[in-house]
C-alpha positions as a Python dict, from the first residue, in 0.01 Angstrom:
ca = {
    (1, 'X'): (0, 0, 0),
    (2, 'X'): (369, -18, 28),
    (3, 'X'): (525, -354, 185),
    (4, 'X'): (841, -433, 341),
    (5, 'X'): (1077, -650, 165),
    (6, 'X'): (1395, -641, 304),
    (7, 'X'): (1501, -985, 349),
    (8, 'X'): (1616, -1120, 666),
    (9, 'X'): (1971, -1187, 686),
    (10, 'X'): (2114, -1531, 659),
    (11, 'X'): (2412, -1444, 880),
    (12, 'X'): (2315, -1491, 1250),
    (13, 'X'): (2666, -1415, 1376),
    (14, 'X'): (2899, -1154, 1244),
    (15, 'X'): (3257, -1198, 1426),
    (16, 'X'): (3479, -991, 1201),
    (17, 'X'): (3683, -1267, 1011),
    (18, 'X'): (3417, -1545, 1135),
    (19, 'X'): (3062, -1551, 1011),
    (20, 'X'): (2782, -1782, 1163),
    (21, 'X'): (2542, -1858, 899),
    (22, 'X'): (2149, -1932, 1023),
    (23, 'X'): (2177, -2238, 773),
    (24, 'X'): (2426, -2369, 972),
    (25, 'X'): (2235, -2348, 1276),
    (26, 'X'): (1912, -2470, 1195),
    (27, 'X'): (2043, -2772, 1040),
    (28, 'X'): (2261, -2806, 1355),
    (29, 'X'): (1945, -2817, 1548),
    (30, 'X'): (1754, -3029, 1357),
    (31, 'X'): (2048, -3311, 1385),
    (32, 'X'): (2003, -3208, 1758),
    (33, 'X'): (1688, -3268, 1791),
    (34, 'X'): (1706, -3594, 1579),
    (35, 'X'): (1960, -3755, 1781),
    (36, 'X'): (1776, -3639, 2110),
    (37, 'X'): (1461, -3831, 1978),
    (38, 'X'): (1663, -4147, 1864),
    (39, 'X'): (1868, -4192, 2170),
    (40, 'X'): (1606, -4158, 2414),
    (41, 'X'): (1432, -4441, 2236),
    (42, 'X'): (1710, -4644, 2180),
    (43, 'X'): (1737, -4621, 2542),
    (44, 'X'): (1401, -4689, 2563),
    (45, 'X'): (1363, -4990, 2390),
    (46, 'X'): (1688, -5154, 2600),
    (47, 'X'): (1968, -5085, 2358),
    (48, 'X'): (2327, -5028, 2533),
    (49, 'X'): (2375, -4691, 2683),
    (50, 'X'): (2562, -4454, 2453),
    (51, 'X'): (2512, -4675, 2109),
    (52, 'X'): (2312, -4407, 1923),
    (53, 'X'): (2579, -4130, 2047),
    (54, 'X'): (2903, -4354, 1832),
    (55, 'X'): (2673, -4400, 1594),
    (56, 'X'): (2554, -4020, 1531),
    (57, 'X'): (2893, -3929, 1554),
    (58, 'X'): (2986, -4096, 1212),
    (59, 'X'): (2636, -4081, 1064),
    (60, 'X'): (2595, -3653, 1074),
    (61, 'X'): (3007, -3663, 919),
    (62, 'X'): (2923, -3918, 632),
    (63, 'X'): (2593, -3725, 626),
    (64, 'X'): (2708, -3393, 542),
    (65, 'X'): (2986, -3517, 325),
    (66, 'X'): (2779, -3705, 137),
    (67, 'X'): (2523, -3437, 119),
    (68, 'X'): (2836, -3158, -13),
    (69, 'X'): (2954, -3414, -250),
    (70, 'X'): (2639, -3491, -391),
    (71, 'X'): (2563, -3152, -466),
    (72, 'X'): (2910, -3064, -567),
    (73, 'X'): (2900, -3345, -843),
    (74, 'X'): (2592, -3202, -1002),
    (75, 'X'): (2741, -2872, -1039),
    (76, 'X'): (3091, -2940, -1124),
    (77, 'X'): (3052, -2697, -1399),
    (78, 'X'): (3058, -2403, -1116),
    (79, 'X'): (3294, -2603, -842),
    (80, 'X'): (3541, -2686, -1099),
    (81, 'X'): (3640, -2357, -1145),
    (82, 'X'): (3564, -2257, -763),
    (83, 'X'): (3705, -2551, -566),
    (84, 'X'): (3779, -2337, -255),
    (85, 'X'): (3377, -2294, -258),
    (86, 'X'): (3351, -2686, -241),
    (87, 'X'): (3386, -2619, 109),
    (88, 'X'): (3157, -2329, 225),
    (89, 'X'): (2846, -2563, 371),
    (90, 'X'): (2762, -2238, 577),
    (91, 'X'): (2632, -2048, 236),
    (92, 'X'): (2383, -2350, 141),
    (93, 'X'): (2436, -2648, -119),
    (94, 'X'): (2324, -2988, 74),
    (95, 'X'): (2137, -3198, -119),
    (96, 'X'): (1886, -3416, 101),
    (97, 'X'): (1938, -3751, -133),
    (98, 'X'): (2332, -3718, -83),
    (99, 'X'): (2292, -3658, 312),
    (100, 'X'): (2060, -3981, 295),
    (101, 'X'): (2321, -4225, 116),
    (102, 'X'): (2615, -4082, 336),
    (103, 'X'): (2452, -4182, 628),
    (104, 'X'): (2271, -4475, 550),
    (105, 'X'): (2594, -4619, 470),
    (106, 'X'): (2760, -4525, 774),
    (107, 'X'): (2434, -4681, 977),
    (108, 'X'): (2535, -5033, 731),
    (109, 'X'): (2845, -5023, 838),
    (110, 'X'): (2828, -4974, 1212),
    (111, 'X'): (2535, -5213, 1229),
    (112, 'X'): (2759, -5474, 1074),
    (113, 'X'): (3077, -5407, 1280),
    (114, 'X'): (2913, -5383, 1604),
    (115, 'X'): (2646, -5708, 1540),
    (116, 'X'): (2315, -5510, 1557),
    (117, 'X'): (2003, -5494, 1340),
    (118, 'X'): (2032, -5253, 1111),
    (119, 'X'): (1671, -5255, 987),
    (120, 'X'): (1592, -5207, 1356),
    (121, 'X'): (1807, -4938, 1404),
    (122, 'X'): (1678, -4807, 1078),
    (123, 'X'): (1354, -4771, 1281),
    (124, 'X'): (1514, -4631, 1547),
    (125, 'X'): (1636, -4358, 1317),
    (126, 'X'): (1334, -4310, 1093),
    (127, 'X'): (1125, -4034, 1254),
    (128, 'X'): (1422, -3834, 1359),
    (129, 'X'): (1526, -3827, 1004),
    (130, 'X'): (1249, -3676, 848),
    (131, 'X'): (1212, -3412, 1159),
    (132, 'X'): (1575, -3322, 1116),
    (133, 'X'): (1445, -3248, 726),
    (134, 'X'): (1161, -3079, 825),
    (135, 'X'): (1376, -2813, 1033),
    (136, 'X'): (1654, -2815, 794),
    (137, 'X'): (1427, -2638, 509),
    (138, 'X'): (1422, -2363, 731),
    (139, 'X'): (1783, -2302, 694),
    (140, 'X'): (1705, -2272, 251),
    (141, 'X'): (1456, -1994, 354),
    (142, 'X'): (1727, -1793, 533),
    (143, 'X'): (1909, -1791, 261),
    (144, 'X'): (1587, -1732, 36),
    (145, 'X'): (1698, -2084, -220),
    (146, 'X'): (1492, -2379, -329),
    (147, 'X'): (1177, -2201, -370),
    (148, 'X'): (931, -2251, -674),
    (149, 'X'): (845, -2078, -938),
    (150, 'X'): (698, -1740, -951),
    (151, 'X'): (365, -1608, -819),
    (152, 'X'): (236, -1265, -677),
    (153, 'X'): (219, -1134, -321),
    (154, 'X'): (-184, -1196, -316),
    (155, 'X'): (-121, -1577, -402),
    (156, 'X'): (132, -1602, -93),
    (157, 'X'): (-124, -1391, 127),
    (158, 'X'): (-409, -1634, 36),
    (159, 'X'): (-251, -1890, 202),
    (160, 'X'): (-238, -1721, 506),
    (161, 'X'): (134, -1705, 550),
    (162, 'X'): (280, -1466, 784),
    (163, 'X'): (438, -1157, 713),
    (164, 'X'): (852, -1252, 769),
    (165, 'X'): (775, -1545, 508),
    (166, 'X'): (579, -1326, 232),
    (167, 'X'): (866, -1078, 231),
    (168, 'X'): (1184, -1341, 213),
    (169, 'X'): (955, -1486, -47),
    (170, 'X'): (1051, -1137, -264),
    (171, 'X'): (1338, -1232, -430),
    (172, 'X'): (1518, -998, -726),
    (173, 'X'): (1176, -844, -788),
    (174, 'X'): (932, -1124, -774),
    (175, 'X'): (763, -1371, -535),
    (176, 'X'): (837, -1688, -543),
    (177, 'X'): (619, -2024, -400),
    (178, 'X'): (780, -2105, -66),
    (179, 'X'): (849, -2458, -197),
    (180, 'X'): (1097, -2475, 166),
    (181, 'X'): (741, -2458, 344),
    (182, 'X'): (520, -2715, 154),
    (183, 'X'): (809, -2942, 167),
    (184, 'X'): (896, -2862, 582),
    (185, 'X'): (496, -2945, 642),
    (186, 'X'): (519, -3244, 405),
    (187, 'X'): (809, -3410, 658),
    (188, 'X'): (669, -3256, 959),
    (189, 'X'): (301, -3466, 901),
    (190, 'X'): (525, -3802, 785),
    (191, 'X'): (679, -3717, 1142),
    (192, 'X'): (379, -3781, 1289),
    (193, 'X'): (292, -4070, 1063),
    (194, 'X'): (592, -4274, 1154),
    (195, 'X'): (547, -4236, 1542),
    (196, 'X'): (206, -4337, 1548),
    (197, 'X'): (253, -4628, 1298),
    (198, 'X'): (603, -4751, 1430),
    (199, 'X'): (532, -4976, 1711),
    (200, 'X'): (286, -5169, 1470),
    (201, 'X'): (494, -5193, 1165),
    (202, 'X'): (713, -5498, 1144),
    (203, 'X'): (1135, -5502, 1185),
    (204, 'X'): (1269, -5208, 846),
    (205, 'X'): (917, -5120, 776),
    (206, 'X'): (973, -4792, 922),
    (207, 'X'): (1273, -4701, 748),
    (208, 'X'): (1094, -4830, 445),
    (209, 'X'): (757, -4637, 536),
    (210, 'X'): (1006, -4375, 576),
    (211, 'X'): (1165, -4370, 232),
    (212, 'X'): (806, -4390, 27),
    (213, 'X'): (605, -4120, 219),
    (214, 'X'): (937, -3893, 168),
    (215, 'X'): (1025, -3966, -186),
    (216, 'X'): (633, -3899, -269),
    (217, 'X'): (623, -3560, -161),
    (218, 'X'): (972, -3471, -238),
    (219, 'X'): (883, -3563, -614),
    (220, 'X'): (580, -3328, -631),
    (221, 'X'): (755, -3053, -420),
    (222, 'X'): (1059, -3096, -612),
    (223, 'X'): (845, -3009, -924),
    (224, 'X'): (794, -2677, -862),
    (225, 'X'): (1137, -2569, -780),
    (226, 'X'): (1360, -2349, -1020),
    (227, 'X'): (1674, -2473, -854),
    (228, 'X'): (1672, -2867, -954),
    (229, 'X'): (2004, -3014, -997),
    (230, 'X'): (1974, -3191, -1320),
    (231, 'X'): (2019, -3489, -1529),
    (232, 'X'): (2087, -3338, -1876),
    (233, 'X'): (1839, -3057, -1946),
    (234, 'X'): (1532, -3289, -1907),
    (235, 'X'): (1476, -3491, -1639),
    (236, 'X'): (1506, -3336, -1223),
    (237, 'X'): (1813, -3556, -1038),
    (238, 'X'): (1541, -3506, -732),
    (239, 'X'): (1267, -3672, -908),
    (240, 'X'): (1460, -3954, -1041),
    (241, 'X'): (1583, -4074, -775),
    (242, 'X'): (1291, -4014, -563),
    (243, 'X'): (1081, -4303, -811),
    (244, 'X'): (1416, -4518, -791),
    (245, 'X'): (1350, -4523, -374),
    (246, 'X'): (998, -4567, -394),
    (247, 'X'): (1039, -4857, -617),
    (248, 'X'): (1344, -5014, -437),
    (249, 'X'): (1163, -4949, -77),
    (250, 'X'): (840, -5152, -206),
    (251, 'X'): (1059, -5419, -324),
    (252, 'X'): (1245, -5455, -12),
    (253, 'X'): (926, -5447, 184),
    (254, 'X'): (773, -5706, 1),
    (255, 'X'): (1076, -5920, 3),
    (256, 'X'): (1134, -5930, 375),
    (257, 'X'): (749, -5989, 399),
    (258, 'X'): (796, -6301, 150),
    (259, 'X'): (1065, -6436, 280),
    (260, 'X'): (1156, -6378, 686),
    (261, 'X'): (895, -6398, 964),
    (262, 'X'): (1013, -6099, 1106),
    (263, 'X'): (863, -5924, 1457),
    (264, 'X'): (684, -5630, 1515),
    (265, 'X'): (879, -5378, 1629),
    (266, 'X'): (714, -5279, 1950),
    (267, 'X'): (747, -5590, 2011),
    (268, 'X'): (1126, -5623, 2012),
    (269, 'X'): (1362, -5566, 2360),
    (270, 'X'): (1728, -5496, 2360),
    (271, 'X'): (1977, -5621, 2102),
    (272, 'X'): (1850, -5796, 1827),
    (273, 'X'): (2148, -5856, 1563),
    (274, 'X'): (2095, -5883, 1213),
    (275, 'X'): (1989, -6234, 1081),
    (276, 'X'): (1802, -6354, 1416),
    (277, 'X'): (1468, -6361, 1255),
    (278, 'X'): (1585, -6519, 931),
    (279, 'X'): (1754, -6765, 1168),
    (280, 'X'): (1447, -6853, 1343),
    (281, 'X'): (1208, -6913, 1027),
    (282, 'X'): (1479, -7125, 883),
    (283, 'X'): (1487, -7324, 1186),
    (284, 'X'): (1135, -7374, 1133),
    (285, 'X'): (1182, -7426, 823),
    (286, 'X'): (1452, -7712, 913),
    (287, 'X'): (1200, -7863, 1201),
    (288, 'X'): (920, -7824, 913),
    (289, 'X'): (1119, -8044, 696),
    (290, 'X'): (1230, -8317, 953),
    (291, 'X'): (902, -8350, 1051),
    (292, 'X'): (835, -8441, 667),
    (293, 'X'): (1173, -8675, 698),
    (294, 'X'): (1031, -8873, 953),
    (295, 'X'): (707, -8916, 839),
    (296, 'X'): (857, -9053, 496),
    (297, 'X'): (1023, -9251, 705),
    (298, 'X'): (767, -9411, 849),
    (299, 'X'): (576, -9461, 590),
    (300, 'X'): (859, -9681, 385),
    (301, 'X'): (881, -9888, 684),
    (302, 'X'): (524, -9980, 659),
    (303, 'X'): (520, -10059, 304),
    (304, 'X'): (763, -10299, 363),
    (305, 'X'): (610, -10460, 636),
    (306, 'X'): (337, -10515, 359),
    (307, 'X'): (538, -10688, 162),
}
């Protein structure tokens, strides 16, 4: 039998000097999509009207710089001698892990200038995050990168895949494990996860939540691929520092556990600034040990009435 293989082009637009790029659309519309989830619930849960719009605006920038430069960095080899490449985002080259830092520190940032949670807003943020991820692996099978390694067409029809996939799986002779799909599925079920377990997870666990179930799969996933970005000729970047946030998102979560008394986070209405939980166990705290003050207190005034 005699299959079709002709990939499907990664160009969605073709304007003479101006190409649109279906990479650049799909992970336009899964930062869509994310912000149109976030927003609504920010709204929802009684935050000022129009917060999550100023602070999407400098999150997707820092985002996708930090996702370019991250990339760039680990293939400075190639962009060193190509530095007008350094800026064609439309042809692929965002890594995930650079997008994440980018705009985690813009979220730090905002939070602390304007006087809100950022834990909470973390939360806020979480599940749009990972859906924005699970679209954006669509835009890597336009332009047929970050698959795994290779396997026949038999393997790919066993798993019941349809057609368009199996054939931009045929890459340069060979098929390849759609690595984009298990990885798209992966963040599309922790999607799911995080809105159902959100409104009974306490203040950051979310985010946290977020991190762990992410990193997990994105270490397996990452794996398979033939494209890693890599430390030295051993060791995946992807897979390092997938470990590193699983370990540093358990040891936040069990700090704040340990040490603040913080609320659930269905729980929580309108603004609630960073440090307001800490504040009110150490004011127990403070109450705790005045209590303890007093009763010392009284207790040296009846020895000496003893003596």
């Amino acid at each position: 039998m005699i299959f079709s293989t002709t990939p499907l082009s990664p160009v969605a637009l073709d304007l003479g000097p101006l190409e649109i790029h279906w990479y650049g659309i799909i992970i336009a519309a899964g930062m869509l999509l994310g912000f149109y989830l976030a927003d609504r619930e920010a709204n929802r849960r009684g935050l000022p009207e129009g917060m999550f719009m100023d602070l999407m605006f400098y999150i997707i920038i820092f985002s996708i710089i930090g996702a370019r430069l991250y990339y760039v960095i680990f293939q400075w080899e190639y962009y060193s001698s190509n530095p007008i490449d350094i800026i064609m985002i439309n042809e692929g080259g965002m890594a995930i892990h650079g997008g994440l830092i980018g705009g985690a520190l813009a979220g730090f940032i905002f939070c602390r200038v304007k006087g809100y949670s950022f834990f909470r807003i973390a939360d806020i943020a979480a599940p749009s995050l990972i859906l924005g991820q699970a679209i954006g692996r669509w835009g890597n099978f336009m332009n047929q990168e970050a698959h795994g390694g290779e396997v026949t067409r038999g393997f790919l029809e066993s798993l019941r895949l349809p057609e368009f996939i199996i054939n931009q799986m045929y890459i340069d002779g060979a098929y390849y494990h759609p690595t984009f799909l298990y990885e798209s599925l992966w963040n599309l079920l922790g999607f799911v996860i995080l809105l159902m377990l959100r409104p009974k997870l306490k203040v950051g666990q979310t985010i946290l939540l977020y991190l762990i179930f992410y990193s997990a799969g994105r270490f397996f996933i990452e794996g398979m691929r033939t494209d890693s970005l890599m430390i030295g000729d051993v060791l995946r970047t992807a897979q390092v520092i997938s470990i590193l946030l699983i370990i540093l998102a358990a040891a936040v979560w069990i700090y704040r556990e340990m040490k603040y008394d913080l609320p659930k986070y269905g729980s929580v209405q309108g603004i609630y600034g960073p440090g307001r939980a800490e504040a009110a166990r150490g004011k127990r705290k403070q109450a705790g040990q005045t209590v303890k003050k007093k009763q010392g207190h009284k207790k040296g005034k009846n020895r000496k009435k003893r003596r």
